[in-house]
XYZ file of N, CA and C in Angstrom:
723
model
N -23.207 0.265 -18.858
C -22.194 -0.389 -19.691
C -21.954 -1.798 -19.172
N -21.466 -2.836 -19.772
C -21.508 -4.233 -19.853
C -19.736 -3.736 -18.768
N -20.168 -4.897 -18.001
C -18.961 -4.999 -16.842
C -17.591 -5.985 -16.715
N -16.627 -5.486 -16.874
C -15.650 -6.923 -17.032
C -14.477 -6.606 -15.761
N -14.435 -8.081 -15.409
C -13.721 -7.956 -14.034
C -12.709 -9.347 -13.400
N -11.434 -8.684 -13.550
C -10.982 -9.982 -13.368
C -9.406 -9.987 -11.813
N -10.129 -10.989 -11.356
C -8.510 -10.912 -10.610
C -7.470 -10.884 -11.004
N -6.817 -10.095 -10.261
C -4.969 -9.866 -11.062
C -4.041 -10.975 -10.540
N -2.960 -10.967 -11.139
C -2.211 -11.621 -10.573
C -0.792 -11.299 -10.785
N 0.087 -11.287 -10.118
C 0.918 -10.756 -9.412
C 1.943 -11.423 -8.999
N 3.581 -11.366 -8.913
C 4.728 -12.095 -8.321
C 4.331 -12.128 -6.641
N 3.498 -13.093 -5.900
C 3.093 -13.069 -5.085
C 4.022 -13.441 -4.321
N 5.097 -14.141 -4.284
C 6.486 -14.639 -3.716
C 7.087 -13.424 -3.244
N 7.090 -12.137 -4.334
C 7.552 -10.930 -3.982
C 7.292 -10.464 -3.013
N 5.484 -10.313 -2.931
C 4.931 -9.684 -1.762
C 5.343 -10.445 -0.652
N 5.021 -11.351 -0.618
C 5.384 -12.477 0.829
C 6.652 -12.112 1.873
N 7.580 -11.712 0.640
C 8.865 -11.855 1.359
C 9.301 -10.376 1.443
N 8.532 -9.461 1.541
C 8.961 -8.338 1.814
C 8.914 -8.001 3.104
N 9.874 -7.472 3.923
C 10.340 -7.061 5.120
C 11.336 -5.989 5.026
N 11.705 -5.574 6.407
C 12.073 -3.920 6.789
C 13.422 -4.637 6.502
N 14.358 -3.437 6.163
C 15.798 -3.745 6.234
C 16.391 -2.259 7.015
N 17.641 -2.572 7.401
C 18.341 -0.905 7.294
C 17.476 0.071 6.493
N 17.248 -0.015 5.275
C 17.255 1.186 4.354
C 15.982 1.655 4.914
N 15.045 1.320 5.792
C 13.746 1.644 6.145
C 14.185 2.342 7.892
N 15.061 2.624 7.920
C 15.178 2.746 9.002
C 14.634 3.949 8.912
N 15.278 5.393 8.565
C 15.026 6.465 8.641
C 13.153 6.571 8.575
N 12.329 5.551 7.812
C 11.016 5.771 7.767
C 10.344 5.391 8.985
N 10.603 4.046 9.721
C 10.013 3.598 11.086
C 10.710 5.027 12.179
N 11.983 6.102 12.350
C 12.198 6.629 12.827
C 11.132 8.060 12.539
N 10.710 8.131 11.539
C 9.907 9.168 11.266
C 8.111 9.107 11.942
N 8.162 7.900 11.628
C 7.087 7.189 12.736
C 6.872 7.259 14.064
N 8.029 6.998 14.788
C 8.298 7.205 16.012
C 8.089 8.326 16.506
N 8.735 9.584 15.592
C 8.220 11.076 15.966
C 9.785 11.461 16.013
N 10.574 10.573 15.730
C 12.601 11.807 15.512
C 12.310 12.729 15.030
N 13.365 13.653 15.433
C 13.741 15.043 14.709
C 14.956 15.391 14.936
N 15.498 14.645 15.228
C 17.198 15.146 15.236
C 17.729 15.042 16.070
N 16.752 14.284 17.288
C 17.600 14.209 19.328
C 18.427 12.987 18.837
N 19.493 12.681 19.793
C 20.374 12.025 20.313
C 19.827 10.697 20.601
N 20.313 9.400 19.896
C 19.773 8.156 19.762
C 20.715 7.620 20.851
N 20.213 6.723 21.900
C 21.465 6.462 22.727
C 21.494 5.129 22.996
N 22.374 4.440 23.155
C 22.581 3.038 22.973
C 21.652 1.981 23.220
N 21.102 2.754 24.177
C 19.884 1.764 24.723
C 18.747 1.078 23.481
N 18.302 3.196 23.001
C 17.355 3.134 21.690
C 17.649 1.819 20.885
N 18.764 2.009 20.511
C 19.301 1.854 19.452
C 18.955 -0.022 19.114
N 19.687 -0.258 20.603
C 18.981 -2.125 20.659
C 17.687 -2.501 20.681
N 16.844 -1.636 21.426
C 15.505 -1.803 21.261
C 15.066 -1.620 19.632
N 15.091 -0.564 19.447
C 15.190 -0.400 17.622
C 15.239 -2.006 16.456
N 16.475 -2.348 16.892
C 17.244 -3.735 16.176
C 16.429 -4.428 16.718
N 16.033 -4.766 18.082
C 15.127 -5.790 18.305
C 13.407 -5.922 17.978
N 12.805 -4.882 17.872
C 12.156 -4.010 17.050
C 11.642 -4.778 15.305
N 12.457 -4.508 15.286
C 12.567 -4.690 13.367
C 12.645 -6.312 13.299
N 13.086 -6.855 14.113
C 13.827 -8.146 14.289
C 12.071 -9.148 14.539
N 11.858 -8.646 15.478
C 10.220 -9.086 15.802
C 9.176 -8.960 14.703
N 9.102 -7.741 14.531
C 8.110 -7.855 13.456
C 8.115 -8.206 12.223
N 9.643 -8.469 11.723
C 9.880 -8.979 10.314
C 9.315 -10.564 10.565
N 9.718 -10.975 11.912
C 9.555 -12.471 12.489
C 8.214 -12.993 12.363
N 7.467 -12.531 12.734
C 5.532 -12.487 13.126
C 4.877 -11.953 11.894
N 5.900 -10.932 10.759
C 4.694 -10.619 9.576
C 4.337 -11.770 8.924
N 3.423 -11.645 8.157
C 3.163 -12.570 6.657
C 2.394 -11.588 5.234
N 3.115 -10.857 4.657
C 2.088 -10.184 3.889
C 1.386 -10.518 2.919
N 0.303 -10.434 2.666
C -0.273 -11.088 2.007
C -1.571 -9.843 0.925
N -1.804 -9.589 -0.290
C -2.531 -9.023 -0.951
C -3.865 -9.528 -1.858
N -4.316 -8.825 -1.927
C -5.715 -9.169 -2.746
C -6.492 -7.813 -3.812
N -6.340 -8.576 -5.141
C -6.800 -7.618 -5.538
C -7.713 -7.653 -7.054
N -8.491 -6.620 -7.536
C -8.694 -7.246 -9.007
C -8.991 -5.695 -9.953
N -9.552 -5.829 -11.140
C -9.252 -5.137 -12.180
C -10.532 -5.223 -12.609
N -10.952 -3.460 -12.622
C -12.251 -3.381 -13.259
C -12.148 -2.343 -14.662
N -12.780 -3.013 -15.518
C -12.470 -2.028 -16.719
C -13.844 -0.725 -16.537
N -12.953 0.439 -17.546
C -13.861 1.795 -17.705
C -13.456 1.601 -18.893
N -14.585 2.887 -19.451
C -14.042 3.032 -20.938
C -13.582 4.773 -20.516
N -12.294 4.549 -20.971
C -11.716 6.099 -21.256
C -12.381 6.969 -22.068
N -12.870 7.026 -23.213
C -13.404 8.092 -23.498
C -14.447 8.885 -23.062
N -15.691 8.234 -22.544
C -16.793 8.681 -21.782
C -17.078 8.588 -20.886
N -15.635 8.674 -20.214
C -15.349 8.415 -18.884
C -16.484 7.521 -17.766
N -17.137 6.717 -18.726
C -18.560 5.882 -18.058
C -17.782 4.888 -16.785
N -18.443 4.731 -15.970
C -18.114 3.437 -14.882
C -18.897 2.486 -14.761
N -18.327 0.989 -14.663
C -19.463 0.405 -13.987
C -19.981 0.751 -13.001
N -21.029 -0.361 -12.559
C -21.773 0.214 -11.415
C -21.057 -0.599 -10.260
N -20.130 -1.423 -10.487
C -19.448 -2.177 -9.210
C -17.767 -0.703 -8.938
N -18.841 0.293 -9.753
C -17.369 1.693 -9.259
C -18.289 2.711 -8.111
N -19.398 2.161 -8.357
C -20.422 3.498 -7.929
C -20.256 4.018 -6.492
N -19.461 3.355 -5.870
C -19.309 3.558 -4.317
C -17.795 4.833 -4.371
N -17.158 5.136 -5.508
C -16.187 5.839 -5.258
C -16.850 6.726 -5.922
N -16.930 7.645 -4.463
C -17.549 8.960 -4.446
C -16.701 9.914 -4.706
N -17.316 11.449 -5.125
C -16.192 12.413 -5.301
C -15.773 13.002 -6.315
N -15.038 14.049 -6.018
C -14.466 14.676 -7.701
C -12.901 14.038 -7.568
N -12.573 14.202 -6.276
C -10.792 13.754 -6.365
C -10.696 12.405 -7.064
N -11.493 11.880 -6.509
C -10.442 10.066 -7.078
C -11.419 9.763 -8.746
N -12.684 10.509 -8.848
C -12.744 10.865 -10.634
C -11.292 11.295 -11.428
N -11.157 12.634 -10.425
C -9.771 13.159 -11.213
C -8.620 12.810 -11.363
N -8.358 11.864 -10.355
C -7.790 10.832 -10.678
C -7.407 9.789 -11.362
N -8.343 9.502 -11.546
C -8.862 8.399 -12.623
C -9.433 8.505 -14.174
N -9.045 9.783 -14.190
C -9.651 10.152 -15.293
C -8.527 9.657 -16.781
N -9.264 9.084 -17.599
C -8.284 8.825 -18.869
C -8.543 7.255 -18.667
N -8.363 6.697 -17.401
C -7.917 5.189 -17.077
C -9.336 4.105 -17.717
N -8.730 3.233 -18.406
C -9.627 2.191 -19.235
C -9.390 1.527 -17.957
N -8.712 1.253 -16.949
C -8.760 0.124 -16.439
C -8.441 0.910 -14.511
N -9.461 0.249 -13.556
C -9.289 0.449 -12.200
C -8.639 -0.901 -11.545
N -7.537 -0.411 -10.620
C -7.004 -2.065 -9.894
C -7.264 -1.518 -8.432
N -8.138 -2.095 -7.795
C -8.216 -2.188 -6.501
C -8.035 -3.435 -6.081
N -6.783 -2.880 -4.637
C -6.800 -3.627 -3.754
C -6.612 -3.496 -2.128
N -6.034 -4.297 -1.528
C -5.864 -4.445 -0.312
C -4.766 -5.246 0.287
N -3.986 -5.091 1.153
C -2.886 -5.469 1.634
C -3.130 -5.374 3.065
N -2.274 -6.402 3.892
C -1.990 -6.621 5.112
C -0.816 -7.554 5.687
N -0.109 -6.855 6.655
C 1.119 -7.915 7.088
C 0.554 -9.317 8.218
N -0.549 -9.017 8.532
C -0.928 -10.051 9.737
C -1.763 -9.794 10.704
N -2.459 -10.496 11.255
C -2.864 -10.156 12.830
C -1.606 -10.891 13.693
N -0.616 -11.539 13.305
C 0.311 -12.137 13.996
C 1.206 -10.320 14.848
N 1.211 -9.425 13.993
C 1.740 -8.131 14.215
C 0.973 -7.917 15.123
N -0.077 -7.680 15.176
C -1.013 -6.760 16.071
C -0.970 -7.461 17.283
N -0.864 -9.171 17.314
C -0.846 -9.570 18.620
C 0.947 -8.837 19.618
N 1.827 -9.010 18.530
C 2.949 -9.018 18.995
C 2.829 -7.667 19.700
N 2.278 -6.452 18.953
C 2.346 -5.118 19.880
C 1.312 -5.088 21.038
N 0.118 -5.771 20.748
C -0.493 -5.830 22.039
C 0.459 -6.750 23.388
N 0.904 -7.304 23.131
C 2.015 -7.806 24.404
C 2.964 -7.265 24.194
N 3.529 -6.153 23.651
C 4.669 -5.284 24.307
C 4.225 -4.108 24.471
N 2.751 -3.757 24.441
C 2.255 -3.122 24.881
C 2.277 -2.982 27.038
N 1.975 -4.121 27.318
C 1.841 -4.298 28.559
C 3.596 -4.302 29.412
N 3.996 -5.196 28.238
C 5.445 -5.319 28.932
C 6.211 -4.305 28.712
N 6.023 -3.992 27.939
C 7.231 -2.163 27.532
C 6.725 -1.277 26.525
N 6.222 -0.163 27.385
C 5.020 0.320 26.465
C 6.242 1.008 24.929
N 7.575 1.424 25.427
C 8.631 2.214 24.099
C 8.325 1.247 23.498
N 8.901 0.237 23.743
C 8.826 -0.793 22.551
C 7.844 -1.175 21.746
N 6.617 -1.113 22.831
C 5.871 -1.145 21.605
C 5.149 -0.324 20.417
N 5.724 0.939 20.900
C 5.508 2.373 20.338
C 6.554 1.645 18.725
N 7.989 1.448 18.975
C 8.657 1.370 17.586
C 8.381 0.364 16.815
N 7.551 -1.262 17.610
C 6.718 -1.774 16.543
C 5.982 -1.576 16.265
N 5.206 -0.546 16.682
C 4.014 0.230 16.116
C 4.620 0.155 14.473
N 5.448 1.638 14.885
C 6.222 2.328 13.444
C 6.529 1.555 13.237
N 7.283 0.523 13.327
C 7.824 -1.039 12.338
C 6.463 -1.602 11.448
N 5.787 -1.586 12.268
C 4.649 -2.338 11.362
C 3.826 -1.330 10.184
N 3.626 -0.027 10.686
C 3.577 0.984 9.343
C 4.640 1.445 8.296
N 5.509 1.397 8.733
C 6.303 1.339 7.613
C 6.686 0.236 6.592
N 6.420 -1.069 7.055
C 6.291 -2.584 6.730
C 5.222 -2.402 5.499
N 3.931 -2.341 5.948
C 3.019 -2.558 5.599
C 3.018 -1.536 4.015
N 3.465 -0.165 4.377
C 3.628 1.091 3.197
C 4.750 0.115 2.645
N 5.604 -0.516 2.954
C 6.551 -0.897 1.708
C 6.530 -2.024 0.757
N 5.269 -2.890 1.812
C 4.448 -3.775 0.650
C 3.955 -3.370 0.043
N 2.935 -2.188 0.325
C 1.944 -1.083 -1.391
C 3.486 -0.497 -2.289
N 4.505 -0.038 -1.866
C 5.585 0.312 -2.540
C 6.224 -0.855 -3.717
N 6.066 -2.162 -2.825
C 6.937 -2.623 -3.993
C 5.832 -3.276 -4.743
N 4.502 -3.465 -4.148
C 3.271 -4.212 -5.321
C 2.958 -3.135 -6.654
N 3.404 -1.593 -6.180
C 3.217 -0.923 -7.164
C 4.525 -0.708 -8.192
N 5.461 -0.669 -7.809
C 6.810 -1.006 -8.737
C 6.414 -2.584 -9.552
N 6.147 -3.622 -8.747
C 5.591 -4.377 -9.954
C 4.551 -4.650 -10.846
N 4.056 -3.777 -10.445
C 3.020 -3.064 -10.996
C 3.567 -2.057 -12.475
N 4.539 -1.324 -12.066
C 4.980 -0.452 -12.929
C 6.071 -1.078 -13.850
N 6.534 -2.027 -13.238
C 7.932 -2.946 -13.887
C 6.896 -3.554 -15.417
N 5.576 -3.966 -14.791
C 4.805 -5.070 -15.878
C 4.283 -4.116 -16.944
N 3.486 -2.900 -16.350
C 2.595 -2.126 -17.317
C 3.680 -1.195 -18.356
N 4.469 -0.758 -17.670
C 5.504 0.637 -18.006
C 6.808 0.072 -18.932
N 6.973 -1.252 -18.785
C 8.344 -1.307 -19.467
C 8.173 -2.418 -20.379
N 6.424 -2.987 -20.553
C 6.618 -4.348 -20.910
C 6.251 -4.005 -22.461
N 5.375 -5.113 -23.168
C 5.453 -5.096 -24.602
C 4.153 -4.253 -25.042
N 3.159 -4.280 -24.244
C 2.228 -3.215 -24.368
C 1.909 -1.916 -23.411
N 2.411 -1.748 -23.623
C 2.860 -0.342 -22.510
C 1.787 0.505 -22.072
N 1.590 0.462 -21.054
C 0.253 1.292 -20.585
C 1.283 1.934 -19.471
N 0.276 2.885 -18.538
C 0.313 3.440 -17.280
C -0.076 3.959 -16.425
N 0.558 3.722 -15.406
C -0.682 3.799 -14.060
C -0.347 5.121 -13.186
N -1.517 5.025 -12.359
C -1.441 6.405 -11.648
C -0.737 5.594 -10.217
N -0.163 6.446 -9.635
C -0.152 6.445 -8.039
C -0.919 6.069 -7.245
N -0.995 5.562 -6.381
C -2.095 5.182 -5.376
C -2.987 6.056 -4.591
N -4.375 5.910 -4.608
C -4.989 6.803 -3.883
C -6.024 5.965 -3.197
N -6.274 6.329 -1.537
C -6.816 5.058 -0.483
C -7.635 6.077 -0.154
N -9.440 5.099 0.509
C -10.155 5.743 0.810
C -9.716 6.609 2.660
N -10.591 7.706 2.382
C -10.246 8.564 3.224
C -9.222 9.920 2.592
N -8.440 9.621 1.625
C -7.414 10.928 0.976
C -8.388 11.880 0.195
N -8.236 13.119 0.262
C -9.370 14.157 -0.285
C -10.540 13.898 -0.075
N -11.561 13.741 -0.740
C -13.073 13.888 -0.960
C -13.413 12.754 -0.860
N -12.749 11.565 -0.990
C -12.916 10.350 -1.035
C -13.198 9.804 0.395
N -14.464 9.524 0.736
C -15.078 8.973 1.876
C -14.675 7.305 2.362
N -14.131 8.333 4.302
C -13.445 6.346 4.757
C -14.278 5.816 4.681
N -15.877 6.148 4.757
C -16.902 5.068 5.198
C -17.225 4.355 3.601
N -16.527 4.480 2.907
C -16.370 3.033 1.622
C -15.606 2.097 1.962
N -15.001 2.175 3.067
C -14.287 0.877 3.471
C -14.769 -0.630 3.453
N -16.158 -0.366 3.816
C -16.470 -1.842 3.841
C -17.169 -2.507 2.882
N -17.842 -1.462 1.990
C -18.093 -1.919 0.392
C -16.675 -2.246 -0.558
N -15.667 -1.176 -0.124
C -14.509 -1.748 -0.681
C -13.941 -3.025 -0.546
N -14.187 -3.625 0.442
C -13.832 -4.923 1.005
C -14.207 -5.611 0.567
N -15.812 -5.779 0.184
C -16.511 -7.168 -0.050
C -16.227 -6.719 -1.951
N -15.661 -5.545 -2.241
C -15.688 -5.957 -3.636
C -14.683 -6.934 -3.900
N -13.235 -6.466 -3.382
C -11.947 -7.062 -3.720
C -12.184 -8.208 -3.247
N -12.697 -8.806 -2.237
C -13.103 -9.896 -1.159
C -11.599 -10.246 -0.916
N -11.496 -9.488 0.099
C -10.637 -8.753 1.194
C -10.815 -9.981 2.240
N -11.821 -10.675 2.565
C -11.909 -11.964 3.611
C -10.816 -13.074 3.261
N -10.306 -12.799 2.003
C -9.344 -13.954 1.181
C -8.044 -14.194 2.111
N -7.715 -12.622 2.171
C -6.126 -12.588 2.971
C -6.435 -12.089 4.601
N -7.705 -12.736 4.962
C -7.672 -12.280 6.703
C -8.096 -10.799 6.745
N -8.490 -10.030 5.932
C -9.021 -8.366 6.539
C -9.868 -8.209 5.959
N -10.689 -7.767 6.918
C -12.279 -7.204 7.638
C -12.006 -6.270 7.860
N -12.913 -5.739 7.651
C -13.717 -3.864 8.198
C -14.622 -3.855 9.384
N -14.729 -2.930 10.311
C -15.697 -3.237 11.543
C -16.684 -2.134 10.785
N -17.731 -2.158 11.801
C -19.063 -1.027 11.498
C -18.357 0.394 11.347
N -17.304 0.519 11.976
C -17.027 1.617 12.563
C -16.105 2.058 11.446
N -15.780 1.245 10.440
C -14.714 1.462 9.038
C -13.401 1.091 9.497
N -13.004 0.661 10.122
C -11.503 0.058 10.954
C -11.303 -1.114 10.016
N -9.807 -1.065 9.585
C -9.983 -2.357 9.233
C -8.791 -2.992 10.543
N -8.801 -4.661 10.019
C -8.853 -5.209 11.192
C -8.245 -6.351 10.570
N -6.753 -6.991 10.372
C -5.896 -6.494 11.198
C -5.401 -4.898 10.445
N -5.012 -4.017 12.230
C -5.000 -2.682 12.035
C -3.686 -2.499 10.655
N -2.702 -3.459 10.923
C -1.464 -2.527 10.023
C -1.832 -3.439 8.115
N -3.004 -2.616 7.986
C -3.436 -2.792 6.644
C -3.985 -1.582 5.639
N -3.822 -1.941 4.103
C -3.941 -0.294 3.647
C -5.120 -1.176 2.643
N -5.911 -0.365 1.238
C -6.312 -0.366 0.536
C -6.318 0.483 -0.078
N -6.706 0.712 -1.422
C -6.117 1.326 -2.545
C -6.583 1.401 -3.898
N -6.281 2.275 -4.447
C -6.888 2.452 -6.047
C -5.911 2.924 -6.292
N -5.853 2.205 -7.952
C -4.589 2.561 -9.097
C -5.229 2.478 -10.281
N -5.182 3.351 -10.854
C -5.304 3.928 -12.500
C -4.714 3.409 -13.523
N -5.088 2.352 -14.338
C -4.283 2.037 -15.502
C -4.708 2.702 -16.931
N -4.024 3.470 -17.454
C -4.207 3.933 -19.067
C -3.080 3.675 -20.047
N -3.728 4.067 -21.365
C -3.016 4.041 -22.567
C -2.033 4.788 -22.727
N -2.438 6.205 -22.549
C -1.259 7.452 -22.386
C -0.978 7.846 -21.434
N 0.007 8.797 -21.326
C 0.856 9.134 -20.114
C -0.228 9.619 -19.740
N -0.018 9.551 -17.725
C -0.894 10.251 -17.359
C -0.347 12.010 -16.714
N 0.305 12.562 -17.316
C 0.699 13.870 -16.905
C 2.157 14.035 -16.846
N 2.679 14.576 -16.561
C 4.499 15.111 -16.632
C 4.863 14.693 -15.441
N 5.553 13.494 -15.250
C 6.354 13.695 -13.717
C 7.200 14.504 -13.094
N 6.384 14.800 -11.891
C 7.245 16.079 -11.474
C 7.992 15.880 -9.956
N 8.059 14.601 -9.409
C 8.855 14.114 -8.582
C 10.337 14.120 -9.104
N 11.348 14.316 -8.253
C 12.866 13.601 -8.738
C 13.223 13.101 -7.557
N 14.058 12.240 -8.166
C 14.521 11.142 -7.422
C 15.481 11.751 -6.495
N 16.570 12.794 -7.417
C 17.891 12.942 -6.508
C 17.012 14.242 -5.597
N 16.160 14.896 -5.489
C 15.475 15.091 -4.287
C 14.566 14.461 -3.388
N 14.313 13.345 -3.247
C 13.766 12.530 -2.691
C 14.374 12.142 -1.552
N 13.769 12.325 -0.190
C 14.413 12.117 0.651
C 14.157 10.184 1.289
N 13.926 9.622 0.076
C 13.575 8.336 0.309
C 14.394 7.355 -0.728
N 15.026 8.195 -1.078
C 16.200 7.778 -2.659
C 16.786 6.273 -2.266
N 17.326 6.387 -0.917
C 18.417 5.595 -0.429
C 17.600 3.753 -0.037
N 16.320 4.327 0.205
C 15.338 2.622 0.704
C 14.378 2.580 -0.597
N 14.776 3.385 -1.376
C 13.428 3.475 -2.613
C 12.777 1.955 -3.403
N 11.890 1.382 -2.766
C 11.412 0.186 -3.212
C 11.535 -0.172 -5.083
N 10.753 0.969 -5.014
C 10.688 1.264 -6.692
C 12.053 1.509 -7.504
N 13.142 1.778 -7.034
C 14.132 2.137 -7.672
C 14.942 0.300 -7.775
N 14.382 0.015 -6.362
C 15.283 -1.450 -6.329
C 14.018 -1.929 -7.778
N 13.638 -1.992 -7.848
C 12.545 -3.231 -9.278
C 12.770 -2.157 -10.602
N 13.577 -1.096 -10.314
C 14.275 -0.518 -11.496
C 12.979 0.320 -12.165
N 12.292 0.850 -11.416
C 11.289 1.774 -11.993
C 11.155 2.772 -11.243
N 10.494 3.724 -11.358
C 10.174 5.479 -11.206
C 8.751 5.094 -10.133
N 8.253 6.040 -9.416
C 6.808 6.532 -8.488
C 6.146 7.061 -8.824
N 6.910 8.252 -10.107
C 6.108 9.299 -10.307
C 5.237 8.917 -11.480
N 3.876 9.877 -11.219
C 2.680 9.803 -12.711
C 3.795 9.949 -13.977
């Protein structure tokens, strides 16, 4: 099939300026490994100083573009042929349109934990979790605007959830064909031989765009134990398919 492919574009100001607040707290604590012990004053400043650093040193930055399918015969191009598998087919199934991309907060992060690595190894354990939870709340809110544009606008389509190589059947070692498709070199991240990408606190991703719903949402919000920092709820949209 004849191939069409175009970079997206995106409230990139949005992405830029996304950083941890309070409401992320409970997620960098889940990181850390809490379960309910006794936070004691000490934690608590390290924590604040923590969040304080790595909001300081991020820069996030995304890259991404849009490959069309045709929904009915579920055909792919051949710049799809590297996503192997039945899961991320089934996934994708229905979708006229694939958006892959890639996100990263910095190598400015990775330097900062490698020197509090040496100087205080706790600390650098919670910018660890600072910087994964950072990084998940840039794919959080690129996909709320994502969902703000497709879901509520004048031609209404919709997208699936995100699914990154390595989840189910879907092989990590596409990492580095994934890369040079999106050309991932744009915003600073590389893949090593070894499928690492590099800088470490970075994700990539596939999202499903179609005509019709893609299935019954069966998430709720008021059970969601993420209700209270919900990226998507702040840009006034839903997570679920």
């Amino acid at each position: 099939m004849s191939e069409n492919r175009g970079k997206l574009l995106w409230e990139e100001k949005e992405i830029s300026t996304v950083r941890l607040s309070e409401d992320d707290r409970n997620e960098i604590l889940r990181y850390v490994g809490y379960t309910g012990q006794e936070i004691t004053p000490e934690f608590e400043a390290q924590f604040e100083i923590c969040i304080e650093k790595i909001n300081r040193v991020a820069q996030p930055r995304l890259q991404a573009c849009l490959i069309e399918c045709n929904p009915r015969t579920g055909e792919w191009p051949e710049s799809l042929s590297f996503l192997t598998g039945k899961d991320i087919h089934n996934h994708l199934e229905g979708c006229r349109e694939v958006l892959l991309f890639g996100t990263t907060i910095g190598s400015g992060v990775d330097r900062a934990i490698h020197v509090e690595e040496v100087r205080d190894p706790v600390q650098a354990v919670i910018m660890d979790s600072c910087g994964s939870t950072l990084v998940e709340a840039v794919c959080d809110s690129f996909e709320a605007i994502l969902r703000r544009r497709y879901e509520t606008g004048s031609e209404k389509r919709y997208i699936t959830t995100r699914f990154s190589p390595g989840y189910g059947d879907l092989p990590l070692e596409i990492q580095n064909h994934f890369a040079q498709v999106i050309e991932a070199r744009r915003i600073g991240l590389t893949v090593t031989p070894e499928h690492i990408m590099i800088p470490r606190k970075s994700v990539t991703a596939i999202i499903g765009i179609a005509d019709k719903p893609l299935g019954e949402k069966k998430r709720s919000c008021d059970a969601c134990n993420l209700k209270s920092s919900c990226r998507f709820r702040k840009h006034g949209v839903l997570c679920g398919e």
